[in-house]
Coordinates of C-alpha atoms and ligand atoms in Angstrom, one line a residue:
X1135 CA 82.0 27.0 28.1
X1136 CA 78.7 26.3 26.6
X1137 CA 76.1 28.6 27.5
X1138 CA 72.3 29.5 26.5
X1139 CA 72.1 32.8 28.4
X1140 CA 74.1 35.9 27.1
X1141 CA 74.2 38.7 29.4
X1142 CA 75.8 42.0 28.5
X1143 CA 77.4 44.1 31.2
X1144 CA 76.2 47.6 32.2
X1145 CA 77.0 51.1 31.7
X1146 CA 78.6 50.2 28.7
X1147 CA 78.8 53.7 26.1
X1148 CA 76.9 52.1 23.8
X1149 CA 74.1 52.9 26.3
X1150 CA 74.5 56.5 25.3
X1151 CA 73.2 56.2 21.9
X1152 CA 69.9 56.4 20.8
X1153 CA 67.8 54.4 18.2
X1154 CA 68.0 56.9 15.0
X1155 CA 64.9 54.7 13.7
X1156 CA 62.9 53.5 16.8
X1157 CA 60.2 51.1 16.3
X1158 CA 57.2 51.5 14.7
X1159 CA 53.9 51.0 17.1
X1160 CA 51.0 49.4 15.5
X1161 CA 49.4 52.4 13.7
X1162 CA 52.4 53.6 12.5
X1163 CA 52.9 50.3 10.7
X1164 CA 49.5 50.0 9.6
X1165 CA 49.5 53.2 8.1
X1166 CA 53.2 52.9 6.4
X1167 CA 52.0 49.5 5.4
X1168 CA 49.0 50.9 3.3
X1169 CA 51.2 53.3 1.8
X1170 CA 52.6 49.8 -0.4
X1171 CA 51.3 49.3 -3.6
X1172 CA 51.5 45.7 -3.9
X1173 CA 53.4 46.0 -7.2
X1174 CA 54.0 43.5 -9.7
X1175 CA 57.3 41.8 -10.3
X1176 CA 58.1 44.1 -7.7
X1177 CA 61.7 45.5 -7.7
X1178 CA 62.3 45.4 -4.0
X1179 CA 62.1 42.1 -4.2
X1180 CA 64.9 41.9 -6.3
X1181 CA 67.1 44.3 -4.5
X1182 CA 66.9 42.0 -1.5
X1183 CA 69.8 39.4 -1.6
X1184 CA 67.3 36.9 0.3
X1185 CA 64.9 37.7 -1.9
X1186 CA 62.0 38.5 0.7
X1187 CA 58.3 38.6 -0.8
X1188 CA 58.6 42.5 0.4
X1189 CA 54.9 43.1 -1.3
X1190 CA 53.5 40.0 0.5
X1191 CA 54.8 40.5 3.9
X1192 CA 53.9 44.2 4.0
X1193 CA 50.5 43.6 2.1
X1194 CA 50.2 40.9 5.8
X1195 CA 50.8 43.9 8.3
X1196 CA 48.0 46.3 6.4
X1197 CA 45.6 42.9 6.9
X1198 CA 46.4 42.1 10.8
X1199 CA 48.2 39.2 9.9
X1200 CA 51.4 40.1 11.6
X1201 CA 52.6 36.8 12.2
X1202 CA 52.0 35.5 8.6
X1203 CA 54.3 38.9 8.1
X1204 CA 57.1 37.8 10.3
X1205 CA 56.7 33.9 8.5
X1206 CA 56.8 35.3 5.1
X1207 CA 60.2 37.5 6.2
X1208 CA 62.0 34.5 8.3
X1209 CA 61.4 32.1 6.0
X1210 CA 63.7 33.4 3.7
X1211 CA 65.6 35.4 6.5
X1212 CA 66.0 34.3 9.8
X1213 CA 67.7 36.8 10.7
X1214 CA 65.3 39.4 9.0
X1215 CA 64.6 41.2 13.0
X1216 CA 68.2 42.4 12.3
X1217 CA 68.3 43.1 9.1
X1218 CA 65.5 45.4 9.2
X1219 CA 67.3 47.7 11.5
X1220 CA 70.9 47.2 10.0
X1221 CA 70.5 46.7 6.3
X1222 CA 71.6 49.6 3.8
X1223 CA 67.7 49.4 2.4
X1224 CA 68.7 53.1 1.0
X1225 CA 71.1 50.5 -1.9
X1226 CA 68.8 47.6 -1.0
X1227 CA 64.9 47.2 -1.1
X1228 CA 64.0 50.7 -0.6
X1229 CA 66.0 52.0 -2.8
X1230 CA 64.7 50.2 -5.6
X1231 CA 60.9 50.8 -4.4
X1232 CA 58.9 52.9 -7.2
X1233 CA 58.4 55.6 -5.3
X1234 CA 61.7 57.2 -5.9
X1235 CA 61.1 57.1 -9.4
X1236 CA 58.0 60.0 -8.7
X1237 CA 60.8 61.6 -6.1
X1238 CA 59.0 60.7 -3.4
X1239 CA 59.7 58.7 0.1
X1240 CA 59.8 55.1 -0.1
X1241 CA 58.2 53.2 1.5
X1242 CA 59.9 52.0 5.0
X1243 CA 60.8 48.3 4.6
X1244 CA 63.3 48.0 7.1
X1245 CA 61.1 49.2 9.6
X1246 CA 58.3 47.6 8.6
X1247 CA 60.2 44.4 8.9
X1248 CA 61.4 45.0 11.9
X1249 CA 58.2 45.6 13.4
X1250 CA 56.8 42.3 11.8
X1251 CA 59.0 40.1 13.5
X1252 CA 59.7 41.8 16.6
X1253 CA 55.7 42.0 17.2
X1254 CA 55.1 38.3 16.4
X1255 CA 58.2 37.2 17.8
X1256 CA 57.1 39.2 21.4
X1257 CA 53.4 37.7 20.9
X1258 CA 54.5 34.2 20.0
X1259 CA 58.0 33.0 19.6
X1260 CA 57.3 29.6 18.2
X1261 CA 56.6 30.4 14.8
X1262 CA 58.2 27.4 13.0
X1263 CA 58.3 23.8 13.9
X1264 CA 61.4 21.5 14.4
X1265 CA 61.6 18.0 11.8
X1266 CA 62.5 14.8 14.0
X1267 CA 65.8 14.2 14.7
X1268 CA 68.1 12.8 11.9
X1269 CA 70.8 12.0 14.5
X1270 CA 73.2 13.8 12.3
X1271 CA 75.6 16.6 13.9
X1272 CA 77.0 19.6 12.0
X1273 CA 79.8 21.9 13.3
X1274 CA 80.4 25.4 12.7
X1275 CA 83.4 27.7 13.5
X1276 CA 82.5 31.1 14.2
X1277 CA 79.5 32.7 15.9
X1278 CA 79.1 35.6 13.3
X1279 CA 75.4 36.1 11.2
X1280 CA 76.4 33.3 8.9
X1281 CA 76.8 30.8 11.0
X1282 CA 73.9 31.6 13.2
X1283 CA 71.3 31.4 10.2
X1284 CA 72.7 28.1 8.7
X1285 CA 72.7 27.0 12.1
X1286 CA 69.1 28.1 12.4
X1287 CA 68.1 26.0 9.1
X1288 CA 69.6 22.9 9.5
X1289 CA 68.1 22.8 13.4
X1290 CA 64.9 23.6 11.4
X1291 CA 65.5 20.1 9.6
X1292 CA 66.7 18.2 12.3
X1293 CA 70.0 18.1 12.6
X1294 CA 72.3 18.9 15.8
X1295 CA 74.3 22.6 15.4
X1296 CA 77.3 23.1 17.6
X1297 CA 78.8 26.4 17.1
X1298 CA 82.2 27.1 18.3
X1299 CA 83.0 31.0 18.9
X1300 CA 86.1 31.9 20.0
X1301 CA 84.9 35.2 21.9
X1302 CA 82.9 35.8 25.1
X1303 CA 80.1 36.8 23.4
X1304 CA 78.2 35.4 20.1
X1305 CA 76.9 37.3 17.0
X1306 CA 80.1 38.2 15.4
X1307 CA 80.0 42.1 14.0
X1308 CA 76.2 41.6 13.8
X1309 CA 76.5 42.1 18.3
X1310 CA 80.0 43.7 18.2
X1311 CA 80.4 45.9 14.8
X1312 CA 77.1 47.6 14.4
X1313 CA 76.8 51.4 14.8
X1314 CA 75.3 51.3 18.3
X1315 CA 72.7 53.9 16.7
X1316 CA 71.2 50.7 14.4
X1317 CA 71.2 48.2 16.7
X1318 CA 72.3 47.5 19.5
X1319 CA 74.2 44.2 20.9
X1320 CA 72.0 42.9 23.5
X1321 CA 69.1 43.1 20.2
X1322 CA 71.5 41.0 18.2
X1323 CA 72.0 38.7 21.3
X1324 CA 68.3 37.9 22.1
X1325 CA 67.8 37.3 18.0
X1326 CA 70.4 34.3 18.5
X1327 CA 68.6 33.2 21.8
X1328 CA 65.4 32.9 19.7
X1329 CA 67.4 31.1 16.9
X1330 CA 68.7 28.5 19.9
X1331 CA 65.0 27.7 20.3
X1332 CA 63.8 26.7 17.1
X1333 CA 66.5 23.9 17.3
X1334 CA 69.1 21.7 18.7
X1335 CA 71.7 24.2 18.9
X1336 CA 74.2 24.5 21.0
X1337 CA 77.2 27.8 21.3
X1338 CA 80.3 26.7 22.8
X1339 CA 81.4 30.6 23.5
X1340 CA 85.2 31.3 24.5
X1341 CA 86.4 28.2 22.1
X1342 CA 88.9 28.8 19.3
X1343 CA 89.6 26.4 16.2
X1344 CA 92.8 26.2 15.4
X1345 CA 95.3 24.0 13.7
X1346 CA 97.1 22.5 15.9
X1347 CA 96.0 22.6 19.5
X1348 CA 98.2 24.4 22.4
X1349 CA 95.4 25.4 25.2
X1350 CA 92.3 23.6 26.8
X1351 CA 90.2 26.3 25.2
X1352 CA 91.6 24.9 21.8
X1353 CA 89.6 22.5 19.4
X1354 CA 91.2 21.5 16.1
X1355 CA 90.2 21.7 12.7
X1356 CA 91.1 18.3 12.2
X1357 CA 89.0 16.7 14.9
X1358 CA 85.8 18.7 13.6
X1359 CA 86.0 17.3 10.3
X1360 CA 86.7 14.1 12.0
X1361 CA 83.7 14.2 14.9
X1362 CA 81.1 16.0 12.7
X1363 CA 79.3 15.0 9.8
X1364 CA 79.4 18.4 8.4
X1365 CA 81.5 21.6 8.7
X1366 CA 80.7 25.2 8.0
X1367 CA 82.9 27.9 7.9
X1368 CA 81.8 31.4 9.2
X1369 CA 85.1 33.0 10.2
X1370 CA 84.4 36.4 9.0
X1371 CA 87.4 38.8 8.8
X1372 CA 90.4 38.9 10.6
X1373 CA 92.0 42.1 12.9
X1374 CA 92.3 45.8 11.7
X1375 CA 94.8 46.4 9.1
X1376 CA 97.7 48.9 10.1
X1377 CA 99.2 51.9 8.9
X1378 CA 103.2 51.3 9.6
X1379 CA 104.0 54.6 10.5
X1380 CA 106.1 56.3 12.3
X1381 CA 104.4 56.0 16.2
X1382 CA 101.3 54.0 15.5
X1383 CA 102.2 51.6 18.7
X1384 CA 101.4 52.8 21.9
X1385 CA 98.4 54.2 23.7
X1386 CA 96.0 56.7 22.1
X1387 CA 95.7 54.6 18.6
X1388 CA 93.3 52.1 18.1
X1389 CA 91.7 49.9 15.3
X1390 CA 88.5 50.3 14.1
X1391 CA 86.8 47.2 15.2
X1392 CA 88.8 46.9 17.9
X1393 CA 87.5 50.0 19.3
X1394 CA 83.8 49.4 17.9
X1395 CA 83.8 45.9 19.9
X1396 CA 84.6 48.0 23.4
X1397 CA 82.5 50.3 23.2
X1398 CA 79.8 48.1 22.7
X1399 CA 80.7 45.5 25.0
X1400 CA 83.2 46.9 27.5
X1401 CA 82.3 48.7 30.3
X1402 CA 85.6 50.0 31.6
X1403 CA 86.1 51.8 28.2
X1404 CA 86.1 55.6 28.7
X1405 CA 86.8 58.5 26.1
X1406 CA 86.9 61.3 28.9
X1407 CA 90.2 62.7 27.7
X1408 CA 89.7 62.6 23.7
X1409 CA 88.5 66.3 22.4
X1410 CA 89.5 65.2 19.2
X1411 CA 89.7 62.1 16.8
X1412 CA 91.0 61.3 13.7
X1413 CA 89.1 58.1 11.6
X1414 CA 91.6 56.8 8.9
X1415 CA 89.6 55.4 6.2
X1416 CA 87.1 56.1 3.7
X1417 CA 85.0 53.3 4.3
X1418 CA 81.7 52.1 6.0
X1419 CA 83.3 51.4 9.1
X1420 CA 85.8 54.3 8.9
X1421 CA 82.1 56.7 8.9
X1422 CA 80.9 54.6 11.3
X1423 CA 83.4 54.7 13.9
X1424 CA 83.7 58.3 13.2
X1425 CA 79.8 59.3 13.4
X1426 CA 80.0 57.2 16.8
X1427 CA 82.5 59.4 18.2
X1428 CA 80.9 62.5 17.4
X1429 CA 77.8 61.5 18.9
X1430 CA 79.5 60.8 22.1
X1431 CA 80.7 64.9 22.1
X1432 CA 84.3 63.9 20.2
X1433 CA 85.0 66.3 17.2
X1434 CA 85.7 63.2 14.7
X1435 CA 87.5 63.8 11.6
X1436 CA 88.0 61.3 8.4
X1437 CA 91.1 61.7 6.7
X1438 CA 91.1 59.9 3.4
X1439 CA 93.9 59.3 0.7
X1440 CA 91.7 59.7 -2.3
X1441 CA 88.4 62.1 -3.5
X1442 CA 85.4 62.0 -1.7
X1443 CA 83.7 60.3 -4.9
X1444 CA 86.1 57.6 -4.1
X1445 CA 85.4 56.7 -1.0
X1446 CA 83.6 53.4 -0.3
X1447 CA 81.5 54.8 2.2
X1448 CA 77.5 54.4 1.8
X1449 CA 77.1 58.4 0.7
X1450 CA 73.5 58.2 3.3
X1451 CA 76.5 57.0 5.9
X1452 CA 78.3 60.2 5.1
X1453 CA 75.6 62.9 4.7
X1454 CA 74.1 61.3 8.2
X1455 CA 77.5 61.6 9.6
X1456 CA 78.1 65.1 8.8
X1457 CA 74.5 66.3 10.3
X1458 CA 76.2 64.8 13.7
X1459 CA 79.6 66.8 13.6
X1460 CA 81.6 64.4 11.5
X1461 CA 84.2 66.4 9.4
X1462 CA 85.8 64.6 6.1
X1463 CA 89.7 65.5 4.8
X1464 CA 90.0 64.0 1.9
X1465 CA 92.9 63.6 -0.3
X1466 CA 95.9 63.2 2.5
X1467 CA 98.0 60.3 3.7
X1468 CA 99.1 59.9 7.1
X1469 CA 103.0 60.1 7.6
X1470 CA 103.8 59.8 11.4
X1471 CA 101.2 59.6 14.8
X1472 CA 102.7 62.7 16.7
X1473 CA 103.2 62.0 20.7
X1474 CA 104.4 64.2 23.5
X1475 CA 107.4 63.5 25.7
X1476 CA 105.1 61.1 27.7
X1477 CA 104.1 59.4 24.9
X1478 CA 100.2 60.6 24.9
X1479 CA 98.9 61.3 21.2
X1480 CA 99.0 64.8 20.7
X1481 CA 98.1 64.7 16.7
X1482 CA 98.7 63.0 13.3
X1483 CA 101.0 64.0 10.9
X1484 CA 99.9 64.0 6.4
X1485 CA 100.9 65.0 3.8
X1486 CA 98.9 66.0 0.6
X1487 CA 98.3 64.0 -2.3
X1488 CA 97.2 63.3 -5.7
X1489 CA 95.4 60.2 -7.7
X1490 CA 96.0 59.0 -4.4
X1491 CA 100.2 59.1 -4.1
X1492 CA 101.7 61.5 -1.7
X1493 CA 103.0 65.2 -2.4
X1494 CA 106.5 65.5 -0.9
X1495 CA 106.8 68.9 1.0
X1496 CA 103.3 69.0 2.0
X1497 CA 103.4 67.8 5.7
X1498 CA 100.5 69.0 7.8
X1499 CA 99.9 68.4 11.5
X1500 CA 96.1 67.3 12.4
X1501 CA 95.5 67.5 16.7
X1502 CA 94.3 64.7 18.0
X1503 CA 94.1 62.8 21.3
X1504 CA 93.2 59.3 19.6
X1505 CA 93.9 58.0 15.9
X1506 CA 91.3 55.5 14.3
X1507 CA 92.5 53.1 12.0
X1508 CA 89.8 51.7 9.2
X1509 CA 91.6 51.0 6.7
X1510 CA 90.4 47.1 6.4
X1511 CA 90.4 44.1 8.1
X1512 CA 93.0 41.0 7.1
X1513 CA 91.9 37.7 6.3
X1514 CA 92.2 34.7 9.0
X1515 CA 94.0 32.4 6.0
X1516 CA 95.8 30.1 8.3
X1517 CA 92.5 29.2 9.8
X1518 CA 91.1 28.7 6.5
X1519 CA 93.6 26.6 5.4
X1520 CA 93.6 24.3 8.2
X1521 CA 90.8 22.7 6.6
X1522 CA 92.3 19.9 4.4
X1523 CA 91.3 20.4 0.9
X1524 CA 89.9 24.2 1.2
X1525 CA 91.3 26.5 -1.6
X1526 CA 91.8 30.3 -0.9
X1527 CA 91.4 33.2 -3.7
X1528 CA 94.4 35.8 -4.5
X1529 CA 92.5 37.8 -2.0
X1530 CA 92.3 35.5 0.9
X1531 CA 88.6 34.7 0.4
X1532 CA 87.4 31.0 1.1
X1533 CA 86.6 29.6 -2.4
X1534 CA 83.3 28.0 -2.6
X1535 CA 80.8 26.2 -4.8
X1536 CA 78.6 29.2 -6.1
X1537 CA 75.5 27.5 -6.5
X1538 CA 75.7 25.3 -3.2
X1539 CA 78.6 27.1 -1.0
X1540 CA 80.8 23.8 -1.1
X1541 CA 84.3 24.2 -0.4
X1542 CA 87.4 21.9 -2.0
X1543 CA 87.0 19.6 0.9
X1544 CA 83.4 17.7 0.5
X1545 CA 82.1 18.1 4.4
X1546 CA 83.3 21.6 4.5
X1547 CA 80.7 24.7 3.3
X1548 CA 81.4 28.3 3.5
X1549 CA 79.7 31.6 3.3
X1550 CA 79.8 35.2 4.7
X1551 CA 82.7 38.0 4.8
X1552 CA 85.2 34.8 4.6
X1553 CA 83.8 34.3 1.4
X1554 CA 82.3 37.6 0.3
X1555 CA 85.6 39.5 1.4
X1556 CA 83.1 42.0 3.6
X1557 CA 79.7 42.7 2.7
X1558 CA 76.6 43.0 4.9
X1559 CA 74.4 40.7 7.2
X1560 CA 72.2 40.1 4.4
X1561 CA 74.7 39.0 2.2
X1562 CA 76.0 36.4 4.7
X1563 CA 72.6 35.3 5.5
X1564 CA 71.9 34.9 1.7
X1565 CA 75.1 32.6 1.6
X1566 CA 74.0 30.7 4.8
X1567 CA 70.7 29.6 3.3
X1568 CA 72.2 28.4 0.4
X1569 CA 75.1 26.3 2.3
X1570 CA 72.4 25.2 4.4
X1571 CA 70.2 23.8 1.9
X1572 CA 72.8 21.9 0.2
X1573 CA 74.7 20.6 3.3
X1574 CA 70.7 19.2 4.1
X1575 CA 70.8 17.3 0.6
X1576 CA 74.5 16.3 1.6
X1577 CA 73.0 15.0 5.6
X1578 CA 69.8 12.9 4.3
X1579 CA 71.9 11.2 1.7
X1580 CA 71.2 13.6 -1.7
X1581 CA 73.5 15.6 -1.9
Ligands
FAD1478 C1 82.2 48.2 11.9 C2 81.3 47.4 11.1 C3 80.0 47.9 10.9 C4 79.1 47.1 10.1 N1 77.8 47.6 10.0 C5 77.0 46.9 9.2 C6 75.6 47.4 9.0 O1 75.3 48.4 9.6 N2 74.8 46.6 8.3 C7 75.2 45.4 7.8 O2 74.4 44.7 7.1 N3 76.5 45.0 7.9 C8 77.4 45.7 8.6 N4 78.6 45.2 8.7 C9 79.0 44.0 8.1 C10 78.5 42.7 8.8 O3 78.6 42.9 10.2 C11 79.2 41.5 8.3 O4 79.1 41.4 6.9 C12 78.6 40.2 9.0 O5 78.7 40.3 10.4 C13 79.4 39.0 8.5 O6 79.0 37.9 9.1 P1 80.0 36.6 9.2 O7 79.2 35.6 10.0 O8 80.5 36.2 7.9 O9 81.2 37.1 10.1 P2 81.4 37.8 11.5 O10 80.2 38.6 11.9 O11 82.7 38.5 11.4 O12 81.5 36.5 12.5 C14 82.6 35.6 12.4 C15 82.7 35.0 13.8 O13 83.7 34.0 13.7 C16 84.5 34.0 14.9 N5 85.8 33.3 14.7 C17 86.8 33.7 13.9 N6 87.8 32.8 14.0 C18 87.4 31.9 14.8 C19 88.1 30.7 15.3 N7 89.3 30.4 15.0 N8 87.4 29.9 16.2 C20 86.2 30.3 16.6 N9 85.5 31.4 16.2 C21 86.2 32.2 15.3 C22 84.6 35.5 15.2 O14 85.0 35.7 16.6 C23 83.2 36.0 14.9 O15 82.4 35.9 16.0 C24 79.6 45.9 9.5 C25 80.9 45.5 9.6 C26 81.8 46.3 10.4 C27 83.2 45.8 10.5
SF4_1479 S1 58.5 48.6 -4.9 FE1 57.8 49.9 -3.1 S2 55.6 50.2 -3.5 FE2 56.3 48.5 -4.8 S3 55.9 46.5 -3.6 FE3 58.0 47.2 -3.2 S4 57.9 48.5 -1.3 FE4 55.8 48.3 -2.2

């Protein structure tokens, strides 16, 4: 059940896709690098929510110093390889670099970071030393970005890490959710191999926490807090929400991270038959899903309750999007998934609306062979709460500690989408690194 090598099967269709921002070579970096201008109190800095020394790092690159580069990022970031080619760096770092002020490009952190680590990773992989070990042994539940950084820190100090992931594969949404033009999984895998080796950290892949255990592949909740001298919880969301209509069951309707998580990792899923799809959502992973499908040759449609200006969507994700095919109806609620007399999807039935309430008499049929739904993901609460002492918001979200991401119960710390209700890698990293630090204090007797 526990495994240190994490191979992907082939011919999956994220093999399709191509890398909309390859890697930089070395002169390519160099010359982006020199493009920096070093600023003062700089505000990319800022915009990162690991607060990387973007100036300093990139300033390292334009001097050769490519592994004080990749030290400067990962010491704030370990998962800063990843981040550089998923991050949003258009809301993020770059688009808070002084360049746009003058209207012109800025500069190219992600990829600059990207190229940092990834080049002194390749050259040298053992770019931070392990502490002795403190004998002490910390448990996580979930495999996602969260736990994989804190994981990554405490190893860094010493301490034993054994993560429990209740899937086949580790990384969470960071290996299964990304848009397969980012990154894709087998990137996100070999970032967590590297993280196994800075450390004593062991994945125990295929086993699920639960409450109360029913199957061998079962540990509980209980006997974590009970074995372990620390607990972090990086659950991450839960399934796709549903749209209760009228013929949503059956074949030919699928949720959006369901659907995201095959075709990244399932090589038996084909989309042959599907001329048409309609995403359901207004969302980041609603634009995702869809600008996936239209880069596989599927005519991909969003069909959103409310105004464009409302949608959630990153409006880079959208304009992107639409340059590949992707078509957005806004404005219309879904009524009924149509079938034929075998059951295949044959369309989706909406109707109009307004302020985001549906206009009776307005039905329209859409044609479709597959329906998406992205309308959000639940919340695992009965996991959650199957920590003694560990407090949920009105929204489901584990509630934590702000400035040390300490839950109700005093061996248990929290961070990521469980907490954050959904945000980015970065966000959970940022949360990692402080739960890490302050379960440290907690280990050696401070805190
Ligand atoms: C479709 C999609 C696309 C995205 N694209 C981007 C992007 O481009 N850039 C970006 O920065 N962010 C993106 N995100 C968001 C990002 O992936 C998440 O914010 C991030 O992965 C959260 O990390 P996490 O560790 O909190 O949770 P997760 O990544 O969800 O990991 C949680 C892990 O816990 C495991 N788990 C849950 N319950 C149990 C249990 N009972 N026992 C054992 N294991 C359990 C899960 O299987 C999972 O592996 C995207 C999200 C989605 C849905
Ligand atoms: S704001 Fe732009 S130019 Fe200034 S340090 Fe940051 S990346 Fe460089």
């Amino acid at each position: 059940m526990s495994t240190r090598v994490m191979h992907l099967p082939s011919n999956r269709l994220e093999d399709r896709f191509a890398d909309k921002k390859p890697p930089y070579d070395d002169a390519e970096a160099f010359a982006e690098a020199n493009r920096c201008l070093y600023c003062a109190d700089a505000p990319c800095i800022k915009a990162c929510p690991t607060e990387i020394d973007v100036p300093t790092f990139i300033r390292k690159i334009a001097t050769g110093n490519v592994k004080g580069a990749a030290r400067t990022i990962l010491s704030q970031n370990l998962l800063g390889k990843s981040c550089g080619q998923v991050c949003p760096v258009d809301v993020l770092c770059a688009g808070a670099c002084v360049y746009n002020e003058w209207e012109r490009e800025p500069i190219r952190i992600g990829r600059l970071q990207r190229y940092a680590v990834e080049t002194a990773i390749a050259a040298s992989p053992g770019l931070f030393s392990k502490k002795p070990s403190t004998g002490k042994r910390v448990a996580f539940v979930g495999a996602g970005p969260a736990s994989i950084a804190a994981a990554g820190w405490l190893a860094l100090e010493g301490h034993k890490a054994v993560i429990f992931e209740k899937k086949a594969l580790p990384g969470g949404l960071n290996t299964l959710g990304i848009a397969p033009y980012k990154m894709k999984a087998d990137a996100s895998i070999a970032e967590i191999e590297w993280v196994l080796s800075l450390g004593d950290i062991e994945i125990r892949q295929g086993v699920e926490v639960v409450r109360d255990v029913a199957l061998p592949n079962q540990v509980s909740a209980r006997s974590l807090c009970d074995d372990y001298d620390a607990v972090f919880l990086g659950l991450g969301l839960g399934p796709d929400s549903r749209l209760s209509i009228e013929g949503e069951d059956g074949p030919g309707v699928e949720g959006a991270t369901a659907l995201i998580e095959r075709l990244k990792s399932d090589p038996s899923l084909r989309i042959e038959g599907v001329r048409r799809a309609i995403v359901v959502g207004g969302g980041n992973t609603a634009i995702d899903i869809a600008h996936e499908l239209a880069l596989l040759g599927v005519h991909s449609t969003m069909v959103y309750r409310g105004t464009e200006a409302e949608m959630s969507a990153y409006d880079h994700e959208i304009a992107s999007g639409r340059m590949d095919g992707v078509s957005v109806v806004c404005s219309r609620i879904p009524t009924k998934v149509l079938r034929d007399e075998s059951g295949r999807v044959v369309g989706l039935r909406v109707v109009k609306a307004e302020s985001k309430r549906a206009i009776a008499g307005t039905d329209e049929d859409l044609p479709a062979e597959l329906v998406v739904v992205a309308t959000g993901q639940s919340r695992l609460t009965e996991l959650a709460r199957s920590f003694e002492g560990v407090e949920l918001d009105g929204r489901g979200r584990v509630v934590v500690d702000a400035a040390t991401h300490r839950t109700g119960n005093p061996k248990v710390w929290s961070g990521g989408d469980c907490v954050n209700g959904g945000k980015e890698v970065v966000n959970a990293v940022a949360e990692a690194r402080v739960a890490a630090r302050s379960m440290h204090a907690f280990l050696v007797g401070g805190g």
